[in-house]
Short mmCIF file of C-alpha atoms in Angstrom, two decimals:
data_model
loop_
_atom_site.label_atom_id
_atom_site.label_comp_id
_atom_site.label_asym_id
_atom_site.label_seq_id
_atom_site.Cartn_x
_atom_site.Cartn_y
_atom_site.Cartn_z
CA MET A 3 -12.14 3.10 -21.31
CA LYS A 4 -13.77 1.20 -18.44
CA LEU A 5 -10.35 0.29 -17.04
CA LEU A 6 -9.24 3.93 -17.12
CA LEU A 7 -12.46 5.02 -15.47
CA SER A 8 -12.07 2.39 -12.75
CA ALA A 9 -8.49 3.42 -12.05
CA GLY A 10 -9.56 7.05 -11.84
CA LEU A 11 -12.37 6.22 -9.45
CA LEU A 12 -10.02 4.22 -7.23
CA LEU A 13 -7.55 7.09 -7.07
CA CYS A 14 -10.31 9.56 -6.38
CA SER A 15 -11.76 7.40 -3.62
CA TYR A 16 -8.32 7.19 -1.98
CA ALA A 17 -7.70 10.94 -2.30
CA CYS A 18 -11.13 11.84 -0.99
CA ALA A 19 -10.74 9.50 1.98
CA THR A 20 -7.34 10.89 2.96
CA ASP A 21 -7.20 13.76 5.46
CA ILE A 22 -4.26 15.55 3.86
CA PRO A 23 -3.67 18.22 6.57
CA ALA A 24 -3.72 15.53 9.26
CA GLU A 25 -1.36 13.32 7.27
CA PHE A 26 1.12 16.18 6.75
CA THR A 27 1.08 16.99 10.45
CA SER A 28 1.34 13.36 11.54
CA ALA A 29 4.35 12.87 9.23
CA GLY A 30 6.05 15.96 10.70
CA ILE A 31 6.07 17.83 7.38
CA VAL A 32 4.28 20.50 9.37
CA PRO A 33 6.37 22.11 10.86
CA ASP A 34 9.59 20.65 9.34
CA VAL A 35 8.83 21.96 5.83
CA LEU A 36 5.56 23.88 5.98
CA THR A 37 3.65 26.12 8.34
CA LYS A 38 0.32 25.00 6.91
CA ALA A 39 -0.49 21.81 5.01
CA PRO A 40 -2.29 21.76 1.66
CA SER A 41 -5.86 20.53 1.57
CA GLU A 42 -5.59 18.59 -1.70
CA LEU A 43 -3.70 15.39 -2.45
CA LEU A 44 -1.28 15.81 -5.34
CA SER A 45 -1.64 12.86 -7.71
CA ALA A 46 1.83 11.56 -8.58
CA THR A 47 2.51 8.56 -10.80
CA TYR A 48 5.90 6.95 -11.45
CA LYS A 49 6.77 4.42 -14.14
CA ASP A 50 7.74 1.10 -12.56
CA GLY A 51 8.94 -0.89 -15.53
CA ASP A 52 5.93 -1.16 -17.82
CA LYS A 53 3.49 -0.37 -15.00
CA ASP A 54 2.24 2.86 -13.48
CA LYS A 55 2.85 3.33 -9.76
CA ASP A 56 0.56 5.84 -8.05
CA VAL A 57 2.04 7.38 -4.91
CA HIS A 58 -0.04 6.75 -1.81
CA PHE A 59 0.83 9.23 0.89
CA GLY A 60 3.68 8.07 3.12
CA GLU A 61 4.34 4.74 1.42
CA GLU A 62 7.86 3.45 0.87
CA LEU A 63 9.20 3.50 -2.69
CA THR A 64 12.68 2.51 -3.84
CA PRO A 65 15.11 5.00 -5.41
CA THR A 66 15.03 2.74 -8.48
CA ILE A 67 11.30 3.31 -8.92
CA VAL A 68 11.51 7.10 -8.44
CA LYS A 69 14.61 7.72 -10.56
CA ASP A 70 12.62 9.54 -13.28
CA PRO A 71 10.15 12.43 -12.84
CA PRO A 72 6.57 11.44 -12.06
CA ALA A 73 3.45 12.53 -13.88
CA LEU A 74 1.53 14.98 -11.70
CA SER A 75 -2.10 16.00 -11.54
CA TRP A 76 -3.93 18.53 -9.37
CA MET A 77 -6.97 20.80 -9.55
CA SER A 78 -5.53 23.49 -11.80
CA GLU A 79 -6.91 26.50 -13.64
CA ASP A 80 -5.83 27.02 -17.26
CA SER A 81 -5.36 30.75 -16.72
CA SER A 82 -3.09 30.36 -13.68
CA HIS A 83 0.59 29.51 -13.17
CA TYR A 84 1.96 27.04 -10.64
CA ALA A 85 5.24 26.10 -8.97
CA ILE A 86 6.21 22.48 -8.29
CA LEU A 87 8.73 21.57 -5.59
CA MET A 88 10.14 18.33 -4.22
CA VAL A 89 12.38 18.32 -1.16
CA ASP A 90 13.94 15.90 1.33
CA PRO A 91 13.86 17.35 4.86
CA ASP A 92 15.83 14.38 6.22
CA ALA A 93 19.25 14.96 4.67
CA PRO A 94 21.55 13.38 5.59
CA SER A 95 19.20 11.66 8.09
CA ARG A 96 16.07 12.44 10.04
CA GLU A 97 18.10 12.35 13.26
CA ASP A 98 20.69 14.80 11.88
CA PRO A 99 18.97 16.94 9.19
CA LYS A 100 21.82 19.44 8.79
CA PHE A 101 21.15 19.81 5.04
CA ARG A 102 17.39 20.32 5.45
CA GLU A 103 15.88 20.70 2.95
CA MET A 104 17.58 18.94 0.04
CA LEU A 105 16.04 20.27 -3.18
CA HIS A 106 15.17 17.53 -5.66
CA TRP A 107 12.95 19.33 -8.14
CA LEU A 108 11.70 22.84 -8.85
CA VAL A 109 9.59 23.90 -11.80
CA ALA A 110 7.97 27.34 -11.86
CA ASN A 111 5.59 29.17 -14.20
CA VAL A 112 3.69 26.01 -15.09
CA PRO A 113 0.71 27.13 -17.18
CA GLY A 114 -2.36 25.28 -15.97
CA SER A 115 -1.36 21.66 -15.50
CA ASP A 116 1.09 21.50 -18.43
CA LEU A 117 4.28 20.64 -16.57
CA ASN A 118 6.20 20.32 -19.84
CA LYS A 119 5.74 24.06 -20.47
CA GLY A 120 6.99 25.12 -17.05
CA GLU A 121 10.34 26.78 -16.36
CA VAL A 122 12.73 24.23 -14.88
CA ILE A 123 14.78 25.81 -12.12
CA ALA A 124 16.19 22.58 -10.65
CA GLU A 125 16.05 19.48 -12.82
CA TYR A 126 14.55 16.39 -11.25
CA ALA A 127 16.89 14.26 -9.17
CA GLY A 128 15.43 11.14 -7.61
CA SER A 129 15.95 10.01 -4.05
CA ALA A 130 19.53 9.19 -3.06
CA PRO A 131 19.73 8.59 0.69
CA GLN A 132 23.03 7.34 2.03
CA LYS A 133 23.34 3.84 3.46
CA GLU A 134 22.15 3.29 7.01
CA THR A 135 20.39 6.66 7.25
CA GLY A 136 16.94 5.08 7.39
CA LEU A 137 13.83 6.25 5.63
CA HIS A 138 13.76 9.77 4.21
CA ARG A 139 10.60 11.76 3.50
CA TYR A 140 10.26 13.11 -0.04
CA VAL A 141 7.71 15.91 -0.10
CA MET A 142 6.07 17.04 -3.34
CA LEU A 143 4.16 20.33 -3.35
CA VAL A 144 2.18 22.55 -5.69
CA PHE A 145 1.87 26.29 -5.13
CA LYS A 146 -0.45 28.57 -7.08
CA GLN A 147 1.54 31.60 -8.18
CA PRO A 148 0.14 35.13 -7.96
CA ASP A 149 1.24 35.62 -11.59
CA LYS A 150 3.98 34.55 -13.97
CA LEU A 151 7.24 35.09 -12.07
CA THR A 152 10.84 36.00 -12.75
CA ILE A 153 12.79 33.43 -10.76
CA GLU A 154 16.19 34.71 -9.62
CA GLU A 155 17.65 31.41 -8.38
CA ALA A 156 20.42 29.75 -10.40
CA ARG A 157 19.39 26.90 -12.68
CA ILE A 158 20.50 23.48 -11.47
CA SER A 159 21.00 20.48 -13.76
CA ASN A 160 20.42 16.88 -12.74
CA ARG A 161 24.19 16.39 -12.85
CA GLU A 162 25.03 18.76 -10.02
CA ARG A 163 24.45 18.97 -6.29
CA THR A 164 25.36 22.63 -5.86
CA GLY A 165 22.38 24.71 -4.84
CA ARG A 166 20.35 21.77 -3.56
CA PRO A 167 21.32 21.42 0.16
CA ALA A 168 19.73 23.70 2.77
CA PHE A 169 16.93 24.87 0.49
CA SER A 170 13.88 26.29 2.27
CA VAL A 171 10.37 25.87 0.90
CA LYS A 172 9.11 28.43 3.43
CA ALA A 173 11.70 31.02 2.36
CA PHE A 174 11.10 30.41 -1.35
CA ALA A 175 7.33 30.71 -0.90
CA ALA A 176 7.72 33.91 1.10
CA LYS A 177 10.13 35.46 -1.41
CA TYR A 178 7.76 34.95 -4.34
CA LYS A 179 4.53 35.50 -2.37
CA LEU A 180 3.23 32.00 -3.07
CA GLY A 181 1.23 31.61 0.12
CA ASP A 182 0.50 28.07 1.27
CA PRO A 183 0.65 25.04 -1.05
CA ILE A 184 -2.62 23.97 -2.61
CA ALA A 185 -1.69 20.29 -3.10
CA GLY A 186 0.93 17.87 -1.86
CA ASN A 187 2.06 14.29 -1.46
CA MET A 188 4.90 12.41 0.20
CA PHE A 189 6.68 9.08 -0.09
CA ARG A 190 9.51 7.55 1.89
CA ALA A 191 12.67 5.95 0.54
CA GLN A 192 15.93 4.45 1.77
CA TRP A 193 19.13 3.32 0.09
CA ASP A 194 19.08 0.79 -2.74
CA GLU A 195 21.52 -0.14 -5.52
CA TYR A 196 20.49 2.81 -7.71
CA VAL A 197 21.71 5.40 -5.20
CA PRO A 198 25.47 5.13 -6.06
CA ILE A 199 24.60 5.62 -9.75
CA LEU A 200 22.70 8.84 -9.06
CA ARG A 201 25.30 10.14 -6.61
CA LYS A 202 28.06 9.55 -9.17
CA GLN A 203 25.99 11.37 -11.82
CA MET A 204 25.77 14.35 -9.50
CA GLY A 205 29.46 14.32 -8.60
CA ASP A 206 28.87 13.03 -5.08
CA GLU A 207 30.19 9.52 -4.56
CA SER A 208 30.01 9.57 -0.76
#
């Protein structure tokens, strides 16, 4: 219990000390992805072997570490619904982002903070940057929905690439009247040996 409390306090102290709007602007996420940054840090935790890996804003993580969906936590209300998005605005590279934004994850109609009960629109696909394209930014966002929504977009499995390139967080948020995100986080990643495995899974072996 003491260990859990200590870990929670450490995470809280980091989140409280981080100026999220300034970080989003400094990283170029505003204006590349958003018009306005969230004010809250989205807590994201990946499994790294038998250890938990909390995402500190802007740090570099390997595609191997982020191959499975993270656990997420934010200041939610049980009576509200939320949308979760993860995009890469640097596809195929930050210098030539012609596929901006690449959609990696989209879950809508999440009741409260129960991600498992949300409606999966695009199944999670971890980072898969091509070789020699440098570090990519992977932006995770939470939007508070005005109500439970009927999402018109086609459902995308984690075995397909179709529907992922040239996604627009701004356009999606405007279409469903989501306003600005309430929480967010970002990590960076570049190619490692897991990338060809994921690309093959998605039918893209380039």
